[in-house]
Coordinates of C-alpha atoms and ligand atoms in Angstrom, one line a residue:
M19 CA 92.5 74.1 101.0
A20 CA 89.4 74.1 103.2
N21 CA 87.2 71.0 103.0
F22 CA 83.5 71.6 103.6
D23 CA 82.3 68.1 102.8
D24 CA 81.7 67.2 106.4
T25 CA 79.8 70.4 107.2
L26 CA 77.6 69.9 104.2
Q27 CA 77.0 66.3 104.9
R28 CA 75.9 67.1 108.5
A29 CA 73.6 69.8 107.3
R30 CA 72.1 67.5 104.6
L31 CA 71.5 64.8 107.2
A32 CA 69.9 67.3 109.6
F33 CA 67.6 68.6 106.9
S34 CA 66.5 65.1 105.8
S35 CA 65.8 64.2 109.4
G36 CA 62.9 66.7 109.2
K37 CA 64.1 68.6 112.2
T38 CA 63.7 72.0 110.6
R39 CA 60.3 71.3 109.2
N40 CA 59.0 71.5 112.8
V41 CA 57.8 75.1 113.3
S42 CA 58.4 74.9 117.1
F43 CA 62.1 74.0 116.4
R44 CA 62.4 77.0 114.0
R45 CA 60.8 79.3 116.6
K46 CA 63.2 78.1 119.3
Q47 CA 66.2 78.8 117.1
L48 CA 65.0 82.3 116.3
E49 CA 64.4 82.9 120.0
N50 CA 67.9 81.8 120.7
L51 CA 69.3 84.2 118.1
L52 CA 67.3 87.0 119.6
R53 CA 68.7 86.0 123.1
C54 CA 72.2 86.0 121.6
Y55 CA 71.7 89.7 120.5
E56 CA 70.3 90.6 123.9
E57 CA 73.2 88.9 125.8
H58 CA 76.0 90.1 123.6
E59 CA 75.0 93.7 122.6
N60 CA 78.2 95.2 124.1
E61 CA 80.4 92.7 122.3
I62 CA 78.7 93.3 119.0
I63 CA 79.1 97.1 119.4
S64 CA 82.8 96.6 120.3
A65 CA 83.4 94.4 117.2
L66 CA 81.8 97.0 115.0
E67 CA 83.9 99.7 116.6
A68 CA 87.1 97.7 116.0
D69 CA 86.3 97.0 112.4
L70 CA 84.7 100.3 111.3
R71 CA 85.1 102.7 114.3
R72 CA 81.3 102.7 114.0
P73 CA 79.6 105.0 116.6
K74 CA 77.5 103.1 119.2
Q75 CA 74.3 104.9 118.2
E76 CA 74.7 103.8 114.6
S77 CA 75.4 100.3 115.6
L78 CA 72.3 100.2 117.8
I79 CA 70.0 101.5 115.0
V80 CA 71.4 99.6 112.0
E81 CA 72.6 96.4 113.6
T82 CA 71.4 95.3 117.0
E83 CA 67.9 97.0 117.2
F84 CA 67.3 96.3 113.5
M85 CA 68.1 92.6 113.9
K86 CA 66.1 92.1 117.1
N87 CA 63.1 93.8 115.5
D88 CA 63.5 91.6 112.4
I89 CA 63.4 88.5 114.5
R90 CA 60.5 89.7 116.6
H91 CA 58.6 90.5 113.4
I92 CA 59.2 86.9 112.2
L93 CA 58.2 85.4 115.5
F94 CA 54.9 87.4 115.5
Q95 CA 54.0 86.3 112.0
L96 CA 55.5 82.9 111.6
D97 CA 52.4 80.8 112.4
E98 CA 50.5 82.7 109.7
W99 CA 53.3 82.6 107.1
V100 CA 53.8 78.8 107.3
Q101 CA 50.1 78.1 106.6
S102 CA 49.4 76.6 103.2
E103 CA 47.4 78.9 101.0
K104 CA 44.0 78.0 99.4
P105 CA 43.8 80.2 96.3
P106 CA 40.4 81.0 94.7
K107 CA 39.4 78.1 92.4
S108 CA 38.1 78.1 88.9
F109 CA 34.8 76.3 87.9
V110 CA 36.6 73.2 86.6
N111 CA 38.2 72.6 90.0
M112 CA 35.2 73.4 92.0
M113 CA 35.1 69.9 93.6
D114 CA 38.8 69.6 94.2
D115 CA 41.3 70.6 96.9
V116 CA 43.7 73.3 95.5
Q117 CA 46.5 74.3 97.8
I118 CA 50.0 75.8 97.9
Y119 CA 52.4 74.4 100.5
N120 CA 55.3 76.4 101.8
D121 CA 58.3 74.1 101.5
P122 CA 61.9 74.9 102.6
F123 CA 64.5 74.5 99.8
G124 CA 66.9 72.4 101.9
V125 CA 70.5 73.5 102.7
V126 CA 71.1 77.1 101.8
L127 CA 74.2 79.2 101.7
V128 CA 74.2 82.8 103.0
I129 CA 77.3 84.9 102.2
G130 CA 77.6 88.3 103.9
A131 CA 79.4 91.6 103.1
W132 CA 81.7 93.6 105.4
N133 CA 79.9 96.9 105.5
Y134 CA 77.1 95.8 107.8
P135 CA 78.8 92.6 108.8
L136 CA 76.1 91.2 111.1
Q137 CA 72.9 92.5 109.8
L138 CA 73.4 91.7 106.1
L139 CA 74.3 88.1 107.1
L140 CA 72.0 87.3 109.9
V141 CA 68.7 88.9 108.6
P142 CA 68.7 86.5 105.6
V143 CA 69.8 83.7 107.9
A144 CA 66.8 84.4 110.2
S145 CA 64.4 84.3 107.2
A146 CA 66.0 81.0 106.0
I147 CA 65.6 79.5 109.4
A148 CA 61.9 80.7 109.6
A149 CA 61.2 79.0 106.2
G150 CA 62.6 75.7 107.6
N151 CA 66.0 75.5 105.8
C152 CA 69.4 74.4 107.1
V153 CA 71.8 77.3 106.6
V154 CA 75.5 77.5 106.0
I155 CA 76.5 80.9 107.3
K156 CA 79.5 82.6 105.7
P157 CA 80.6 86.0 107.2
S158 CA 82.8 88.5 105.3
E159 CA 86.5 88.0 106.3
I160 CA 87.1 91.7 105.7
A161 CA 85.3 92.8 108.9
A162 CA 87.5 90.4 110.9
N163 CA 86.3 91.2 114.4
C164 CA 82.7 90.7 113.5
A165 CA 83.5 87.5 111.6
K166 CA 85.3 86.2 114.8
F167 CA 82.2 87.1 116.9
I168 CA 79.9 85.3 114.5
A169 CA 82.2 82.2 114.4
D170 CA 82.7 82.1 118.2
V171 CA 79.3 83.1 119.6
I172 CA 76.5 82.2 117.1
P173 CA 77.2 78.4 117.3
K174 CA 76.5 78.6 121.1
Y175 CA 72.9 79.7 120.3
L176 CA 72.0 77.8 117.1
D177 CA 71.8 74.1 116.3
N178 CA 75.3 73.3 115.0
D179 CA 74.3 70.6 112.5
C180 CA 71.6 72.7 110.9
Y181 CA 73.3 76.1 111.0
P182 CA 77.1 75.8 110.7
V183 CA 79.3 78.9 110.5
V184 CA 82.2 78.7 108.0
C185 CA 84.9 81.4 107.6
G186 CA 87.3 82.4 105.0
G187 CA 87.9 84.7 102.0
P188 CA 87.6 84.4 98.2
S189 CA 89.4 81.0 98.0
E190 CA 87.4 79.4 100.8
T191 CA 84.2 80.8 99.3
A192 CA 85.2 79.4 95.8
E193 CA 85.7 76.0 97.5
L194 CA 82.3 76.3 99.2
L195 CA 80.7 77.1 95.9
N196 CA 81.9 73.8 94.5
Q197 CA 79.4 72.2 96.8
R198 CA 75.8 71.7 95.9
F199 CA 73.4 74.0 97.7
D200 CA 69.6 74.3 97.3
Y201 CA 69.7 78.1 97.4
I202 CA 72.4 80.8 97.5
F203 CA 71.9 84.2 99.0
Y204 CA 74.7 86.6 98.4
T205 CA 75.3 90.2 99.4
G206 CA 78.3 92.1 98.0
S207 CA 79.7 93.7 94.9
T208 CA 78.3 93.2 91.4
R209 CA 81.7 91.8 90.3
V210 CA 81.6 89.0 92.8
G211 CA 77.9 88.6 92.3
K212 CA 78.7 87.4 88.7
I213 CA 81.1 84.8 90.1
I214 CA 78.4 83.5 92.5
H215 CA 75.8 83.4 89.7
A216 CA 78.2 81.5 87.4
A217 CA 78.9 79.0 90.2
A218 CA 75.2 78.5 90.9
N219 CA 74.7 77.7 87.3
K220 CA 76.4 74.3 87.7
Y221 CA 73.4 72.9 89.6
L222 CA 70.8 75.5 88.5
T223 CA 70.8 76.7 92.1
P224 CA 68.2 79.5 92.6
T225 CA 70.0 82.6 93.8
T226 CA 69.4 86.0 95.4
L227 CA 72.0 88.6 94.6
E228 CA 72.0 91.8 96.8
L229 CA 74.5 93.9 94.9
G230 CA 75.6 97.5 94.7
G231 CA 76.0 100.3 92.1
K232 CA 75.5 104.0 91.9
S233 CA 72.3 105.3 93.6
P234 CA 71.4 108.8 92.3
C235 CA 69.8 111.5 94.2
Y236 CA 67.8 114.2 92.4
I237 CA 67.1 117.5 94.2
D238 CA 64.3 119.7 92.8
K239 CA 64.4 123.5 93.3
S240 CA 61.0 123.3 95.1
V241 CA 62.4 121.4 98.1
D242 CA 63.1 122.7 101.6
M243 CA 66.9 122.7 101.4
R244 CA 67.8 122.5 105.1
T245 CA 65.7 119.3 105.5
A246 CA 67.0 117.8 102.2
V247 CA 70.6 118.5 103.1
K248 CA 70.3 116.8 106.5
R249 CA 68.6 113.7 105.1
I250 CA 71.0 113.4 102.2
L251 CA 74.2 113.9 104.3
W252 CA 73.0 111.5 107.0
G253 CA 72.4 108.8 104.4
K254 CA 75.8 109.5 102.8
L255 CA 77.8 109.7 106.0
I256 CA 76.3 106.9 108.1
N257 CA 79.0 104.1 108.3
C258 CA 81.4 106.6 106.5
G259 CA 79.4 106.2 103.2
Q260 CA 80.0 102.5 103.1
T261 CA 76.4 101.7 102.6
C262 CA 75.0 100.0 99.5
I263 CA 72.0 102.4 99.5
A264 CA 74.0 105.6 100.3
P265 CA 73.1 108.4 97.9
D266 CA 76.1 108.0 95.5
Y267 CA 75.8 111.3 93.6
I268 CA 73.5 114.3 93.4
L269 CA 71.8 115.5 90.2
C270 CA 70.6 119.1 90.4
S271 CA 70.8 122.5 88.8
K272 CA 73.6 125.0 89.5
E273 CA 71.2 127.2 91.4
V274 CA 70.2 124.3 93.7
Q275 CA 73.9 123.3 94.0
E276 CA 74.8 126.7 95.4
K277 CA 72.1 126.5 98.1
F278 CA 73.0 122.8 98.9
I279 CA 76.6 123.7 99.5
V280 CA 75.8 126.7 101.8
E281 CA 73.5 124.5 104.0
A282 CA 75.9 121.5 103.9
K283 CA 78.8 123.5 105.4
D284 CA 76.5 124.6 108.2
V285 CA 75.0 121.2 108.9
L286 CA 78.4 119.5 109.0
K287 CA 79.7 122.1 111.5
E288 CA 76.5 121.6 113.6
W289 CA 76.9 117.8 113.6
Y290 CA 80.7 117.3 113.9
G291 CA 82.1 120.6 115.2
E292 CA 85.1 122.6 113.8
N293 CA 87.5 119.6 114.0
I294 CA 85.6 116.9 112.2
Q295 CA 88.4 114.3 112.7
S296 CA 88.0 114.5 116.4
S297 CA 84.2 113.9 116.3
P298 CA 83.3 110.4 117.7
D299 CA 80.3 110.3 115.3
L300 CA 82.0 109.4 112.1
S301 CA 83.1 105.9 111.1
R302 CA 86.3 105.1 109.3
V303 CA 87.2 103.6 105.9
I304 CA 87.4 99.8 106.4
N305 CA 91.0 99.2 105.1
A306 CA 94.0 100.8 103.3
N307 CA 92.9 99.5 99.9
N308 CA 89.6 101.2 100.0
F309 CA 91.2 104.3 101.5
Q310 CA 93.6 104.6 98.6
R311 CA 90.8 103.9 96.1
L312 CA 88.8 106.8 97.6
L313 CA 91.7 109.2 97.5
G314 CA 91.9 108.4 93.8
L315 CA 88.2 109.2 93.3
M316 CA 88.7 112.5 95.1
K317 CA 90.8 113.8 92.2
S318 CA 87.7 114.2 90.1
G319 CA 86.1 117.7 89.7
R320 CA 86.7 120.4 92.3
V321 CA 86.5 120.2 96.1
A322 CA 83.7 122.5 97.3
V323 CA 83.5 121.2 100.9
G324 CA 86.0 119.1 102.9
G325 CA 88.8 117.3 101.1
N326 CA 91.1 116.6 104.1
Y327 CA 92.2 113.1 105.0
D328 CA 94.5 111.2 107.4
A329 CA 95.9 107.8 106.3
S330 CA 97.0 106.9 109.8
E331 CA 93.4 106.7 110.9
R332 CA 91.8 106.0 107.5
F333 CA 89.9 109.2 108.0
I334 CA 88.4 111.0 105.1
E335 CA 86.5 114.3 105.8
P336 CA 83.0 114.5 104.4
T337 CA 83.7 115.9 100.9
I338 CA 81.5 117.5 98.3
L339 CA 82.8 117.7 94.7
V340 CA 81.5 120.0 92.0
D341 CA 82.3 120.5 88.3
V342 CA 82.5 116.7 87.8
K343 CA 82.2 115.3 84.3
E344 CA 80.3 112.3 83.2
T345 CA 83.5 110.5 82.3
D346 CA 85.3 111.2 85.6
P347 CA 86.1 108.0 87.6
I348 CA 83.9 109.2 90.4
M349 CA 80.9 109.1 88.1
E350 CA 81.8 105.7 86.8
E351 CA 82.3 103.4 89.8
E352 CA 80.3 103.0 93.1
I353 CA 81.9 105.5 95.6
F354 CA 81.3 103.6 98.9
G355 CA 82.9 106.4 101.0
P356 CA 82.1 109.9 102.4
I357 CA 82.5 111.7 99.0
L358 CA 79.5 113.3 97.3
P359 CA 79.9 114.6 93.8
I360 CA 77.3 116.9 92.3
F361 CA 76.5 116.6 88.6
N362 CA 74.5 119.5 87.1
V363 CA 71.3 118.9 85.1
E364 CA 68.9 121.5 83.8
S365 CA 65.6 119.8 84.7
A366 CA 63.9 116.7 86.0
Y367 CA 63.7 115.5 82.4
D368 CA 67.5 115.8 82.0
A369 CA 68.0 113.9 85.3
I370 CA 65.8 111.1 84.1
K371 CA 67.7 110.9 80.8
F372 CA 71.0 110.7 82.7
I373 CA 69.7 107.9 85.0
N374 CA 68.2 105.9 82.2
A375 CA 71.4 106.0 80.3
R376 CA 73.1 104.0 83.1
E377 CA 72.6 100.7 84.9
S378 CA 69.4 100.4 87.0
P379 CA 70.4 101.6 90.6
L380 CA 69.6 99.8 93.8
V381 CA 67.6 102.8 94.9
L382 CA 66.7 106.2 93.4
Y383 CA 66.3 109.2 95.7
I384 CA 64.2 112.2 94.7
F385 CA 63.7 115.3 96.8
T386 CA 60.6 117.3 95.8
P387 CA 57.2 118.0 97.4
T388 CA 55.6 118.2 94.0
A389 CA 53.6 115.2 93.0
E390 CA 54.0 116.0 89.3
V391 CA 57.8 115.8 89.6
Q392 CA 57.6 112.6 91.8
N393 CA 55.4 110.9 89.2
L394 CA 57.9 111.7 86.4
F395 CA 60.5 109.6 88.2
I396 CA 58.1 106.9 89.5
N397 CA 56.8 106.3 85.9
G398 CA 60.0 107.1 84.0
T399 CA 62.8 105.2 85.6
Q400 CA 63.7 101.7 86.8
S401 CA 65.4 101.0 90.2
G402 CA 65.4 98.4 92.9
G403 CA 63.5 100.8 95.2
L404 CA 62.5 104.4 95.3
C405 CA 62.6 106.8 98.3
V406 CA 61.0 110.2 98.1
N407 CA 62.3 113.1 100.3
D408 CA 64.5 110.9 102.5
T409 CA 67.4 108.5 102.2
I410 CA 68.0 105.0 103.7
M411 CA 64.8 105.0 105.7
H412 CA 62.9 102.8 103.1
Y413 CA 65.2 100.0 104.1
A414 CA 63.7 100.0 107.6
V415 CA 60.1 99.6 106.5
D416 CA 59.6 95.9 107.1
V417 CA 56.5 95.5 104.9
L418 CA 58.5 96.7 101.8
P419 CA 60.6 94.2 99.8
F420 CA 64.3 95.1 99.5
G421 CA 66.4 94.2 96.5
G422 CA 67.9 95.4 93.3
V423 CA 67.1 95.1 89.6
G424 CA 69.4 94.5 86.6
M425 CA 73.1 95.0 87.7
S426 CA 72.0 96.0 91.2
G427 CA 70.7 92.6 92.0
M428 CA 68.0 90.0 91.7
G429 CA 65.4 88.8 94.3
R430 CA 64.2 90.6 97.4
Y431 CA 63.9 90.1 101.1
H432 CA 62.9 91.6 104.5
G433 CA 59.9 90.6 106.5
K434 CA 57.5 88.3 104.6
Y435 CA 59.5 88.7 101.4
G436 CA 62.5 87.1 103.2
F437 CA 60.4 84.1 104.3
E438 CA 59.1 83.8 100.7
T439 CA 62.6 84.0 99.2
F440 CA 63.6 80.9 101.1
T441 CA 60.4 79.1 100.5
H442 CA 59.5 76.8 97.5
K443 CA 55.8 77.3 96.7
K444 CA 54.7 73.7 96.2
S445 CA 51.4 73.5 94.4
C446 CA 49.1 70.6 95.1
L447 CA 45.9 69.5 93.4
G448 CA 43.8 67.0 95.3
K449 CA 41.2 65.6 92.8
D450 CA 37.8 64.7 94.0
L451 CA 37.1 61.0 93.7
S452 CA 33.3 61.1 94.1
P453 CA 31.1 59.8 91.2
L454 CA 30.1 63.4 90.4
G455 CA 33.8 64.5 90.3
E456 CA 34.5 61.6 88.0
K457 CA 31.6 62.5 85.8
L458 CA 33.0 66.0 85.4
S459 CA 36.4 64.5 84.5
S460 CA 35.1 62.0 82.0
A461 CA 34.8 64.4 79.1
R462 CA 38.6 64.3 78.7
Y463 CA 38.8 60.6 78.1
P464 CA 38.7 58.9 74.6
P465 CA 36.8 58.2 72.5
Y466 CA 36.7 62.0 71.8
S467 CA 33.5 63.5 70.4
D468 CA 32.1 67.0 69.6
R469 CA 29.8 66.7 72.6
K470 CA 32.7 66.0 75.0
G471 CA 34.7 68.8 73.3
S472 CA 31.9 71.3 73.9
L473 CA 31.5 70.2 77.5
L474 CA 35.2 70.5 78.1
S475 CA 35.3 74.0 76.6
F476 CA 32.4 75.0 78.9
L477 CA 34.1 73.6 82.0
L478 CA 37.5 75.1 81.1
R479 CA 36.3 78.5 80.1
K480 CA 37.9 81.1 82.3
R481 CA 35.4 82.8 84.6
R482 CA 35.8 84.9 87.7
P483 CA 37.3 82.8 90.5
L484 CA 34.8 81.0 92.7
P485 CA 34.9 81.3 96.5
N486 CA 36.7 78.3 98.0
L487 CA 34.0 75.6 97.9
H488 CA 34.5 71.9 98.5
L489 CA 32.1 69.1 97.6
S490 CA 30.5 69.3 101.0
H491 CA 29.8 73.0 100.6
V492 CA 28.3 72.4 97.2
L493 CA 26.1 69.6 98.6
A494 CA 25.0 71.7 101.5
I495 CA 24.1 74.6 99.2
G496 CA 22.3 72.2 96.9
L497 CA 20.4 70.7 99.8
G498 CA 19.5 74.2 101.0
V499 CA 18.2 75.2 97.6
G500 CA 16.3 71.9 97.2
L501 CA 14.6 72.3 100.6
T502 CA 13.6 75.9 99.9
V503 CA 12.1 74.9 96.5
L504 CA 10.2 71.9 98.1
T505 CA 9.0 74.0 101.0
N506 CA 7.7 76.6 98.5
Y507 CA 5.8 73.9 96.5
Y508 CA 4.4 72.5 99.7
L509 CA 3.2 75.9 101.0
Q510 CA 1.8 76.9 97.6
G511 CA -0.1 73.5 97.4
K512 CA -1.5 74.2 100.9
L513 CA -2.6 77.7 100.0
L514 CA -4.2 76.6 96.7
S515 CA -6.0 73.7 98.4
K516 CA -7.6 76.2 100.9
Ligands
NAD21 N1 72.4 95.2 98.0 C1 72.8 95.1 99.2 O1 72.0 94.8 100.1 C2 74.2 95.3 99.6 C3 74.6 95.5 100.9 C4 75.9 95.7 101.3 C5 76.8 95.8 100.3 N2 76.5 95.7 99.0 C6 77.5 95.9 98.0 O2 78.6 95.1 98.3 C7 79.8 95.8 97.9 C8 80.8 95.9 99.0 O3 80.8 94.7 99.8 P1 82.1 93.7 99.7 O4 83.3 94.5 99.4 O5 82.2 92.9 101.0 O6 81.8 92.8 98.6 P2 82.7 91.6 98.2 O7 82.0 91.2 97.0 O8 84.1 91.9 98.2 O9 82.5 90.5 99.4 C9 81.3 89.9 99.8 C10 81.5 88.4 100.1 O10 82.0 87.8 98.9 C11 83.1 87.0 99.2 N3 84.0 87.1 98.1 C12 84.9 88.1 97.8 N4 85.5 87.8 96.7 C13 85.1 86.6 96.3 C14 85.4 85.8 95.1 N5 86.3 86.1 94.2 N6 84.8 84.6 95.0 C15 83.9 84.2 95.9 N7 83.5 84.9 97.0 C16 84.1 86.1 97.2 C17 83.7 87.6 100.5 O11 84.4 86.6 101.2 C18 82.5 88.1 101.2 O12 81.9 87.2 102.1 C19 79.4 97.1 97.4 O13 79.3 97.1 96.0 C20 78.0 97.3 98.0 O14 77.1 98.2 97.3 C21 75.2 95.5 98.6

């Protein structure tokens, strides 16, 4: 059984030494991580190819370039993000110092999933470093080559006491979860998310859960079908459908379905040629277990496109299923593979009813140029995110928070939202000690009286927030007003005496 006591002890000591509170130290670590990506790009691409047979271009877009840009974004903004905030004050605190400090939580645990084995682990790690935490980094054991890269190479770039890498599967993770962390960030299935949440409960550890589920995709008849088909199929087939935000199934009318299938056949031929298996541009299913699970799901409905597979390569041809029923296994569990079922609905209203009868998805996709139809979904459904007329691309907008809702997760990250996830907002009131400040405070002290009560009600009454004024500002304004009044009197006296 793994023993993580020492690792945790060293991280705790490193955190209490105050090292990670130093913003230059955090910046240096992030620069090192960026350098690691620059110096090992080919190794990263090879590890992803070995685990998933991921094409180089996909690895560049969704792993290396994505990660480097995430770190660059943090480095550009860090000095601004770490500043304490001075929120607008109410009348009663006019004389006081009211601030919110950005405190790190302490030692946090980040657990990654296998489908994007580097990005899903190291993007939250970068946010946690930026926020001043120590981080225990736990890659998914299922993407074994990437886990080995992380364990071998990352420690050469990051401070080993502050940011240890620990490896292992479910039993090691269970052991790790017996330790006390100050924050847990987990990416993976909803099933394991519940285990993580239950473990976090022991110490009331705050937790972000980035989970999965079935993300629907509604296609309206008004859409340009060629564009819709390309954007949907790309989102479904990148990483062989093993993407938490892949469009899981399509909701559309029979008429739209017919047009979708005609265009889909054409687009697949254009992208992958006559012999799809020989195309270098399609990833493979991660392992034999998932391959067999997907073959089981392919038995639902009727194959309209694709349907071929080869167990020796864990290859599954991009497959579109029609005539599926609500109760078919493919409509009940997250697919996580290159299979796209179409479920027929009569209208946008029917689609919304169908979506609302199920768990809230991680993302909802709608394809329509019509604002009226878009608004029906925006106002009538709940989902972690919503993407109109495209798939996946909302993930890359670094000013948008990313996360689920309900069974698809809790919490959010990316960009500033990642920094805030790993930051405790420590509120601080600095009371004014001047005689005037004490005079304003004295109404709260006994002996109580009606006069004091009325004064308190007046002071506490909610008004529009004041601009951030301190005693010195108030005195300066008072002095200015006083001088103006006196000058007026003086000038008037002079004029009258003439
Ligand atoms: N929301 C997101 O950002 C996001 C991203 C990627 C994947 N996902 C979801 O993740 C799922 C697929 O990923 P996965 O198969 O790696 O998930 P997983 O839950 O099997 O594994 C994820 C992590 O949990 C650990 N783990 C597995 N079983 C455990 C257990 N019993 N106790 C403690 N730890 C355990 C693994 O070691 C791994 O590090 C899909 O549902 C997908 O939608 C979500």
